[in-house]
PDB file of C-alpha atoms in Angstrom:
ATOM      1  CA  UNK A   1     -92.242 127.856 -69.498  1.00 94.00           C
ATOM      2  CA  UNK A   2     -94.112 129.980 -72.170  1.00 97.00           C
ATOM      3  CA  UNK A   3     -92.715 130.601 -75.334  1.00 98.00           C
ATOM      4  CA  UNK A   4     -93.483 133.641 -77.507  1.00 98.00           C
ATOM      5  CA  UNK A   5     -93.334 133.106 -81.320  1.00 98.00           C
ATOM      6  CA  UNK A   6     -93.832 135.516 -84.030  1.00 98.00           C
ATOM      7  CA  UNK A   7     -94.514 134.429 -87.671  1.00 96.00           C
ATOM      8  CA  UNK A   8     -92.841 136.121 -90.007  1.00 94.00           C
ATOM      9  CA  UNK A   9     -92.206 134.847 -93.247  1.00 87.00           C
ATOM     10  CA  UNK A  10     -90.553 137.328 -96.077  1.00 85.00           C
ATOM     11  CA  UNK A  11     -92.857 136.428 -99.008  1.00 75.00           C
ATOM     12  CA  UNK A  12     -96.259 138.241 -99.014  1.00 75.00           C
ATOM     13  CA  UNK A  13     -99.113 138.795-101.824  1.00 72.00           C
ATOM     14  CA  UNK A  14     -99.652 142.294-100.702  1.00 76.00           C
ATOM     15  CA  UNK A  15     -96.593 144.246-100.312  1.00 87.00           C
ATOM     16  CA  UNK A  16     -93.469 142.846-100.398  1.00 85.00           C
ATOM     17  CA  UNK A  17     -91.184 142.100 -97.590  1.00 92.00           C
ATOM     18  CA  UNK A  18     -94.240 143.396 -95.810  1.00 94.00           C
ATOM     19  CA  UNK A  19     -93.374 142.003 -92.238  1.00 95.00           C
ATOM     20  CA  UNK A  20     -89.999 144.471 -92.189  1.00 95.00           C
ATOM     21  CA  UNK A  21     -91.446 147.439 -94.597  1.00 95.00           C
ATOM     22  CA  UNK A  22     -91.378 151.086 -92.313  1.00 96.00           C
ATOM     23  CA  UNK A  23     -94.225 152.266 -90.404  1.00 96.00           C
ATOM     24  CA  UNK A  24     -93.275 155.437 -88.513  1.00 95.00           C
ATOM     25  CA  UNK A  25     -89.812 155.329 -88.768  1.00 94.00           C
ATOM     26  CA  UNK A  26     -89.063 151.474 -88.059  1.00 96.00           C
ATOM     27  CA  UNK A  27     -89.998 147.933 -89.380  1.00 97.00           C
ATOM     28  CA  UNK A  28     -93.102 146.727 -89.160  1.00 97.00           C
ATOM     29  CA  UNK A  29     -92.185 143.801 -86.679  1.00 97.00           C
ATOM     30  CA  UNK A  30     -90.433 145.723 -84.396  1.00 98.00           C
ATOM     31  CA  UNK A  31     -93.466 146.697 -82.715  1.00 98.00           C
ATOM     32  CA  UNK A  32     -94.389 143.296 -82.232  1.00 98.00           C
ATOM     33  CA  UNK A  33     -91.042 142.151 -80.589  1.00 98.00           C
ATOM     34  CA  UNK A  34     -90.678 145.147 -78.723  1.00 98.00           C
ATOM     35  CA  UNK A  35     -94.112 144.823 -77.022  1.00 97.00           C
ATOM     36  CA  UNK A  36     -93.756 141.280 -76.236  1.00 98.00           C
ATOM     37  CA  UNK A  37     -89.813 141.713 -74.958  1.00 98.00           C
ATOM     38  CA  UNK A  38     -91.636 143.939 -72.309  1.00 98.00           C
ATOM     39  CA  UNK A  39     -93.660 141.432 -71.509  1.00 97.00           C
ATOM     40  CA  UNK A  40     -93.533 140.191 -67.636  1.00 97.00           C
ATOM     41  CA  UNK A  41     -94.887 136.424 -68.615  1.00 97.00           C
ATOM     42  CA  UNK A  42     -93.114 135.302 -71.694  1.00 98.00           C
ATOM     43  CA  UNK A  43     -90.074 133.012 -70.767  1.00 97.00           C
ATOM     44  CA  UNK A  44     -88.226 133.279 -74.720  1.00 97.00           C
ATOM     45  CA  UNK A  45     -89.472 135.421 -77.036  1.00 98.00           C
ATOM     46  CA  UNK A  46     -88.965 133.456 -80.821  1.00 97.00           C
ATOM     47  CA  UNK A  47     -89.045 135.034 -84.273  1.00 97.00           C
ATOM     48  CA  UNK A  48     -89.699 132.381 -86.969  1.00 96.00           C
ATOM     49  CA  UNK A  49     -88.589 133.338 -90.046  1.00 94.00           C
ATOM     50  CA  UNK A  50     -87.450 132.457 -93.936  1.00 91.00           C
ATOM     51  CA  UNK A  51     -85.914 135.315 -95.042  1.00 93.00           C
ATOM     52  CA  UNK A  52     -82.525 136.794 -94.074  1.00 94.00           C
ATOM     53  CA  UNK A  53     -83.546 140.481 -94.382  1.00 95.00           C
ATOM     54  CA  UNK A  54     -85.995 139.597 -91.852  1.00 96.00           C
ATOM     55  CA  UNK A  55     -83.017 137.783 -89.714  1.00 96.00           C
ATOM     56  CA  UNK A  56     -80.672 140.829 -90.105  1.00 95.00           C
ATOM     57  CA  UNK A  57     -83.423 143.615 -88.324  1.00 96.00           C
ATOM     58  CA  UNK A  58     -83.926 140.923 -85.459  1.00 96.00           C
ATOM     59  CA  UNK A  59     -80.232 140.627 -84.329  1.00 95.00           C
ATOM     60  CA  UNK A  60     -80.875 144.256 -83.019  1.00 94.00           C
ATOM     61  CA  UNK A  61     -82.513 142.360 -80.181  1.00 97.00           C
ATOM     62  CA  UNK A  62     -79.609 140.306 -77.962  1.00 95.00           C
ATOM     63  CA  UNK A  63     -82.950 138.625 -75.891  1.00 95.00           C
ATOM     64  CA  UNK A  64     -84.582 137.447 -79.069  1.00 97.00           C
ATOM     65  CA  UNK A  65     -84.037 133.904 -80.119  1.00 97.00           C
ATOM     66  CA  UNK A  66     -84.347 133.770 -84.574  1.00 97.00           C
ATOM     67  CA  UNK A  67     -84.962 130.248 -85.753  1.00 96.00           C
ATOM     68  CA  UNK A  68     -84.700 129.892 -89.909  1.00 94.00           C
ATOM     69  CA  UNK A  69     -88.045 128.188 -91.211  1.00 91.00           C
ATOM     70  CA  UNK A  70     -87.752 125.507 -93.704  1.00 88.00           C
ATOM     71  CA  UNK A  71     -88.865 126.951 -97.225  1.00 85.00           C
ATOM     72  CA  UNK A  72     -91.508 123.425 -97.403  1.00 85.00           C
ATOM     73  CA  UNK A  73     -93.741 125.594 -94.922  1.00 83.00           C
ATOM     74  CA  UNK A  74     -92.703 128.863 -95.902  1.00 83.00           C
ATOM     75  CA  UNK A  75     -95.247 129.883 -98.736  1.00 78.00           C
ATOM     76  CA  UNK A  76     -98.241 131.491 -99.183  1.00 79.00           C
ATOM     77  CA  UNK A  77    -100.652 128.166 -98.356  1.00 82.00           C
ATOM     78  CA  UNK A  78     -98.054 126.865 -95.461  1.00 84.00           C
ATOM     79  CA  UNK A  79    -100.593 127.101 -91.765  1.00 89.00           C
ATOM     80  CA  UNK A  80     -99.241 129.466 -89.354  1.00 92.00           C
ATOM     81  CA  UNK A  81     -99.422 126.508 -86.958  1.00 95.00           C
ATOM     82  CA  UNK A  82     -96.535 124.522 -88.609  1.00 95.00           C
ATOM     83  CA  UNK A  83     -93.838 127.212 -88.114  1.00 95.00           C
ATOM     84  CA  UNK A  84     -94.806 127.573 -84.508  1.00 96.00           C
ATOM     85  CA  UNK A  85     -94.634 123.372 -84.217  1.00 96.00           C
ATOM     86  CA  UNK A  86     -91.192 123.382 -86.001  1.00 95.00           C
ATOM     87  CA  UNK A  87     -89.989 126.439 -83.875  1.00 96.00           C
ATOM     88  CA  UNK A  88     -90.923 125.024 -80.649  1.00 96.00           C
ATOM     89  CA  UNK A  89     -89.413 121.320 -81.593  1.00 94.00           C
ATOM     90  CA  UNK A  90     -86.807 122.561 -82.852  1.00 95.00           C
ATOM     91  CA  UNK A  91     -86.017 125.054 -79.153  1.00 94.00           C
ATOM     92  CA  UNK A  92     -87.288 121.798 -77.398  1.00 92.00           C
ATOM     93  CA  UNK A  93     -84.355 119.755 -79.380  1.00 92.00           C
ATOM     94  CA  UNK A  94     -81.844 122.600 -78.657  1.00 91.00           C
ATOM     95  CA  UNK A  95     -82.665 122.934 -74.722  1.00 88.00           C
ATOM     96  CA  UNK A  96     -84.110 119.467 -73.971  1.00 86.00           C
ATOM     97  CA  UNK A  97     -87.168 121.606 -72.035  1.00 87.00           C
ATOM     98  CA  UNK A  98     -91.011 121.240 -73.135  1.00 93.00           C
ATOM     99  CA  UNK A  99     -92.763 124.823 -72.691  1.00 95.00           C
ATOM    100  CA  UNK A 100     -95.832 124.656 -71.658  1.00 96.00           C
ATOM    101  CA  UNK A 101     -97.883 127.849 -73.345  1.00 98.00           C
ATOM    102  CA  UNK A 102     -97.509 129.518 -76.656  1.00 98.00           C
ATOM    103  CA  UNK A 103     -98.106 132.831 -77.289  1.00 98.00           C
ATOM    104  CA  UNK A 104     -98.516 133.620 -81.451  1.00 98.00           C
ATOM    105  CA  UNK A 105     -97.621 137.291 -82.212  1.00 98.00           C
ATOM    106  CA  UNK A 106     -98.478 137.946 -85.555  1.00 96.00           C
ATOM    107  CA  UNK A 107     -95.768 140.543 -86.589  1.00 96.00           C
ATOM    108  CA  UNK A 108     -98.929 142.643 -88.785  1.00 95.00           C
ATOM    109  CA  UNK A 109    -100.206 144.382 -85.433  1.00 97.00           C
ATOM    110  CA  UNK A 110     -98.226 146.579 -84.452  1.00 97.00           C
ATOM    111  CA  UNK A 111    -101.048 148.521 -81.886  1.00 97.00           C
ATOM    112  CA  UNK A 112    -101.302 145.779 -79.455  1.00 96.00           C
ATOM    113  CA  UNK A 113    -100.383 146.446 -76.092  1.00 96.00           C
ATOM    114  CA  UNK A 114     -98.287 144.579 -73.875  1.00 97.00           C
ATOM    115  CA  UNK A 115    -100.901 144.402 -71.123  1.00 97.00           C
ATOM    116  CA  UNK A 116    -103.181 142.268 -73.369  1.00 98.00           C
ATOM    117  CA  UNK A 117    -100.610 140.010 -74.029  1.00 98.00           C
ATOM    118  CA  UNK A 118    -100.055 139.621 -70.294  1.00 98.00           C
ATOM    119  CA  UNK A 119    -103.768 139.212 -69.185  1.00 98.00           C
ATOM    120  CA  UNK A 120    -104.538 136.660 -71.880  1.00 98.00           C
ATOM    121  CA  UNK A 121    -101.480 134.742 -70.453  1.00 98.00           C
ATOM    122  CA  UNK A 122    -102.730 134.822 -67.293  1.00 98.00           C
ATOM    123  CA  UNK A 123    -106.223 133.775 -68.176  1.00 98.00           C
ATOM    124  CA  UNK A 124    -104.755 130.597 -69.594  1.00 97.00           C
ATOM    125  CA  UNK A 125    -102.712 130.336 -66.799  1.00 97.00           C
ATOM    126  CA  UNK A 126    -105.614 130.455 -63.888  1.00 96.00           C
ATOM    127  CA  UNK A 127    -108.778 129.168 -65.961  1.00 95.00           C
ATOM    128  CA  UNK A 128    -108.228 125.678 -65.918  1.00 93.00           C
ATOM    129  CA  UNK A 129    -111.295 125.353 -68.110  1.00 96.00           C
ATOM    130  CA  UNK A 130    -109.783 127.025 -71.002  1.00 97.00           C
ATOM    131  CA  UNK A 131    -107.459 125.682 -73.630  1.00 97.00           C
ATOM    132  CA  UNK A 132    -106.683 128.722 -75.720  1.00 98.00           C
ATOM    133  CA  UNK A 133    -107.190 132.298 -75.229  1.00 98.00           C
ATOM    134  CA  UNK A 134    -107.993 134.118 -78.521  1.00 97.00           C
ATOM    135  CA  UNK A 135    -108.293 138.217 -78.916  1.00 98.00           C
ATOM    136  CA  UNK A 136    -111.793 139.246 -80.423  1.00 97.00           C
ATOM    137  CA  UNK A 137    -113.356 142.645 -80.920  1.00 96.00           C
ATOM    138  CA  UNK A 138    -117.091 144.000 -81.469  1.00 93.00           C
ATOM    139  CA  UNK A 139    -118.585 145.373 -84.081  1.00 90.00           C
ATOM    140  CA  UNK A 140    -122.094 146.405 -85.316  1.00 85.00           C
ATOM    141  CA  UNK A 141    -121.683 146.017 -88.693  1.00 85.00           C
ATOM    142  CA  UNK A 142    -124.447 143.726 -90.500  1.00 83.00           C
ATOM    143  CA  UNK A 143    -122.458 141.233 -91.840  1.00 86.00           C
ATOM    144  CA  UNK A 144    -123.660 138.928 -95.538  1.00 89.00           C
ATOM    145  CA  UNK A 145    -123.023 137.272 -98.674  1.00 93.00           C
ATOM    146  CA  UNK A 146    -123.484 137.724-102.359  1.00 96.00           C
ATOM    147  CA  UNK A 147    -125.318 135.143-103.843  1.00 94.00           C
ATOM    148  CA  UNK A 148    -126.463 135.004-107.628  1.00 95.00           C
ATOM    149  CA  UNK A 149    -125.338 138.719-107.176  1.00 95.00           C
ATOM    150  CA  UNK A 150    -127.882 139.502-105.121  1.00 94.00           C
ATOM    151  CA  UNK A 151    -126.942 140.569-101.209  1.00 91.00           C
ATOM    152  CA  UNK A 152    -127.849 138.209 -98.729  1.00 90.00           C
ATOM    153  CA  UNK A 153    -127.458 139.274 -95.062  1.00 85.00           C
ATOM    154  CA  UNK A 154    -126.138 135.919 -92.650  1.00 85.00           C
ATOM    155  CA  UNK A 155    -128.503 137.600 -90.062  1.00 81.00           C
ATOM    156  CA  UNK A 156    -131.748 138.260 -90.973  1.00 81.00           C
ATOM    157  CA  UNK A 157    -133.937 141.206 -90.626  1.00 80.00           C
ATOM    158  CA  UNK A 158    -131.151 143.316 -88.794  1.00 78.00           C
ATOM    159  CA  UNK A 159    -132.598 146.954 -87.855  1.00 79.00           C
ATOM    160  CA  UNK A 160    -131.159 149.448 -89.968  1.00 77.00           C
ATOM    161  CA  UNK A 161    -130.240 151.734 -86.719  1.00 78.00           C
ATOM    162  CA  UNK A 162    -126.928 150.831 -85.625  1.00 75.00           C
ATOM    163  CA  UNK A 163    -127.819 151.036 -82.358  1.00 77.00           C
ATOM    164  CA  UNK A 164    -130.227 148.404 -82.343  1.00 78.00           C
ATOM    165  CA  UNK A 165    -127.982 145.748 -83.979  1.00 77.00           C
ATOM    166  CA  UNK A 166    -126.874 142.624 -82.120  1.00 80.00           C
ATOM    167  CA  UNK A 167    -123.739 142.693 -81.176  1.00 83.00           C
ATOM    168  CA  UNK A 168    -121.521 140.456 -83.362  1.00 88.00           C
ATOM    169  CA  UNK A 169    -117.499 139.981 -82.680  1.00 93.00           C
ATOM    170  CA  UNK A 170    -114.961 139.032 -85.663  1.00 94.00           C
ATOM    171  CA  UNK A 171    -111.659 137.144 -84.662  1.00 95.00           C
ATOM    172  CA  UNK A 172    -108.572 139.768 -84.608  1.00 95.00           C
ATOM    173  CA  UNK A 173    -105.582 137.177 -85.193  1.00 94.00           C
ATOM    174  CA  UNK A 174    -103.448 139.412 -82.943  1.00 95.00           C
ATOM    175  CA  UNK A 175    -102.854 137.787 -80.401  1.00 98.00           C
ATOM    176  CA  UNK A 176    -103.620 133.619 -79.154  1.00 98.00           C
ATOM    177  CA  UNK A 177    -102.644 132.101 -76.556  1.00 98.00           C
ATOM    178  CA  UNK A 178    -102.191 128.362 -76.625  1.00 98.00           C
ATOM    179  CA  UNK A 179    -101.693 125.055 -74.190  1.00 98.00           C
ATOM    180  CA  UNK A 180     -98.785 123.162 -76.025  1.00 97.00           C
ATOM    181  CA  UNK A 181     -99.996 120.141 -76.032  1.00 96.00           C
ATOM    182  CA  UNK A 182    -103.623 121.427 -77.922  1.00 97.00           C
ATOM    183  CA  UNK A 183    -100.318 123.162 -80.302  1.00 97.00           C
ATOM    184  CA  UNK A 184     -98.898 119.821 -81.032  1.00 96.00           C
ATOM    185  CA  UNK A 185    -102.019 117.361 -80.701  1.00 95.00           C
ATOM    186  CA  UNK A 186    -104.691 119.301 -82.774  1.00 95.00           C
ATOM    187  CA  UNK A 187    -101.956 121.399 -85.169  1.00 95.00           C
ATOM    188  CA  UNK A 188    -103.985 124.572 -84.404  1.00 96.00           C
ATOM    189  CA  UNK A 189    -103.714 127.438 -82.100  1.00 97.00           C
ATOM    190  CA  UNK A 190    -107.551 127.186 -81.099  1.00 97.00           C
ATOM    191  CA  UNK A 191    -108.566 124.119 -79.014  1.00 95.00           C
ATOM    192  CA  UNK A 192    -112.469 123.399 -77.848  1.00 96.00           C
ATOM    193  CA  UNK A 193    -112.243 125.641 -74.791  1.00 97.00           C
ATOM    194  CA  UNK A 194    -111.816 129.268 -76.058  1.00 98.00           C
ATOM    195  CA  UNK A 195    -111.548 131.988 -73.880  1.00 98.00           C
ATOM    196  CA  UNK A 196    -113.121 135.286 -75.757  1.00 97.00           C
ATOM    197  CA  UNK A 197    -110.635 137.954 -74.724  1.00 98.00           C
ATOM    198  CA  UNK A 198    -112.268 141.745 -75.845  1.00 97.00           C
ATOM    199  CA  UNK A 199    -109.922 144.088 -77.437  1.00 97.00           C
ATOM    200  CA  UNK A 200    -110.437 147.642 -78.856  1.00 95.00           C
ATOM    201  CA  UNK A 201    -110.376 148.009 -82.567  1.00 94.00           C
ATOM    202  CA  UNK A 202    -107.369 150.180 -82.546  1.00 95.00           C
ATOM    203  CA  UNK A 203    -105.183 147.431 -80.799  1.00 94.00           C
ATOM    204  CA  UNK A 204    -106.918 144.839 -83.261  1.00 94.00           C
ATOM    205  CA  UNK A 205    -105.778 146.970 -86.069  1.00 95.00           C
ATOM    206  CA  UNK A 206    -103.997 144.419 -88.452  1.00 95.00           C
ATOM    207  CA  UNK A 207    -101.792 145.312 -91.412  1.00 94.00           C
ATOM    208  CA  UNK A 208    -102.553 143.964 -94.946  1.00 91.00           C
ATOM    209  CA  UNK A 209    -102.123 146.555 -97.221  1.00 92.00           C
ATOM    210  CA  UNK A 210    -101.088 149.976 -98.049  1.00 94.00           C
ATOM    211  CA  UNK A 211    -104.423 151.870 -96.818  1.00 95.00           C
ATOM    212  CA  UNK A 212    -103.485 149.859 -93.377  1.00 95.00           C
ATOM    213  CA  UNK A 213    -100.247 151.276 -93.116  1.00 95.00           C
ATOM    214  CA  UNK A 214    -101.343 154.956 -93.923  1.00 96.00           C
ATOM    215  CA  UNK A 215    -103.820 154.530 -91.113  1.00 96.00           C
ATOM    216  CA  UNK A 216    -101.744 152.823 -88.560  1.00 96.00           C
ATOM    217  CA  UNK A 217     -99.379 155.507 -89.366  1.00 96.00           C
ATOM    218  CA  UNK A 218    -101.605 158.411 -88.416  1.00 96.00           C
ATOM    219  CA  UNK A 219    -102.129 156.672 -85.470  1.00 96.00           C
ATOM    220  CA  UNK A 220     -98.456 156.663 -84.242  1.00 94.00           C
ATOM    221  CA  UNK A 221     -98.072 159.894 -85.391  1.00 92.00           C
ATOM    222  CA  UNK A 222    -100.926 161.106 -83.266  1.00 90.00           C
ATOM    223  CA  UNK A 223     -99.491 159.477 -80.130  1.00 80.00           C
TER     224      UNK A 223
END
C-alpha cells in the first residue's frame, strides 16, 4: 500500500494562500494532485490541509482523500513530517490498514512529472538497500558564506570557468519517497539509506515567491 500525501497548509510568509493562488489559469496545487492522480503506483492519493479554501478546490477531485490538520502543527515552525504522521494515523485509524511507502508531494512544484514520481517509487520498491528516495538536481554554481562580511566560498579554490567546477547537487524538496516505518520511527522523510534520484532543474522548479510564479508561468505558457 503506498500512500501519497501532499502538504498544504493555508498560512504562508510569502504570498498568501499561496498553495491555491493561480498559475496559468488554475491553483497552484492542482498540478500537484493532478500529476500524482495519474500516477500508476500510488494506492490513495491524500491532501493534508488546515484551511477550508484549500478543502473546497480539492473536492473537484472524487479520488482524492482531504484530511483537516490540527492547527497545533499547522504554523509556520510545524515539520512537514508531523502532518504526514497525523495523516497517515489518522487513514490507518479510519481503514485499520498500515501502508507501507509514502510519497510527500509538496503542492509548490507544479513542473514535476508523473514519471519521476513513478521511478522513485519503484526504486524504493526494488532496492532493498535504500530507505528513502529523495529528488536532487546539479548545479555548477560555487556555493559560500558571508562571514564578518567578507565572502567565504564552502569549497575552496573553485576555478572560475564553469566548466571546470565540481559538480555539486542541492536537495529539490519535490518529491521523497519514504519506508513508513523510517516515517514513524525517525519523524523524518530521509532515513540513513538515501537513494539520489537526478532531476532536471525545470521539474525541480519550486514556488516561493512572486518571481517563481512569473517564471513557472512562462513555462506553461510555452508548452
Amino acid at each position: 500500500m503506498i500512500y501519497g500525501i501532499i502538504p498544504a497548509r493555508g498560512g504562508s510568509k510569502s504570498i498568501p494562500l499561496k498553495n491555491i493562488k493561480m498559475l496559468n489559469g488554475k491553483p497552484l496545487i492542482e498540478y500537484t494532485i493532478e500529476s500524482a492522480l495519474k500516477s500508476k503506483k500510488i494506492d490513495k492519493l491524500i491532501v493534508s490541509t488546515d484551511h477550508d479554501d484549500i478543502i473546497n478546490i480539492c473536492k473537484k477531485y472524487k479520488e482524492l482523500i482531504v484530511i483537516k490538520r490540527p492547527s497545533s502543527i499547522s504554523d509556520d515552525k510545524s515539520p512537514t513530517e508531523l502532518s504526514l504522521i497525523h495523516a497517515c494515523q489518522t487513514l490507518v485509524k479510519k481503514e485499520n490498514h498500515i501502508p507501507n511507502i509514502i510519497v510527500t508531494l509538496e503542492p509548490t512544484s507544479p513542473l514535476r512529472k508523473t514519471s519521476t514520481i513513478d521511478d522513485c517509487i519503484e526504486i524504493l520498491l526494488n532496492k532493498n538497500e535504500y530507505d528513502s528516495v529523495m529528488c536532487i538536481c546539479e548545479t555548477d554554481s560555487c556555493f559560500g558564506n558571508i562571514v564578518d562580511n567578507k565572502f567565504q566560498h564552502i569549497i575552496k579554490n573553485q576555478p572560475r570557468r564553469r566548466q571546470d567546477r565540481e559538480k555539486m547537487y542541492f536537495e529539490t524538496g519535490n518529491i521523497y519517497v519514504t519506508k513508513y516505518e523510517i516515517l514513524i520511527n525517525n519523524q523524518s522523510v530521509l532515513g540513513k539509506k538515501i537513494y539520489p534520484y537526478v532531476v532536471d532543474k525545470i521539474s525541480a522548479m519550486d514556488i516561493n515567491d512572486e518571481d517563481d510564479f512569473i517564471i513557472a508561468e512562462a513555462i506553461l505558457s510555452s508548452r
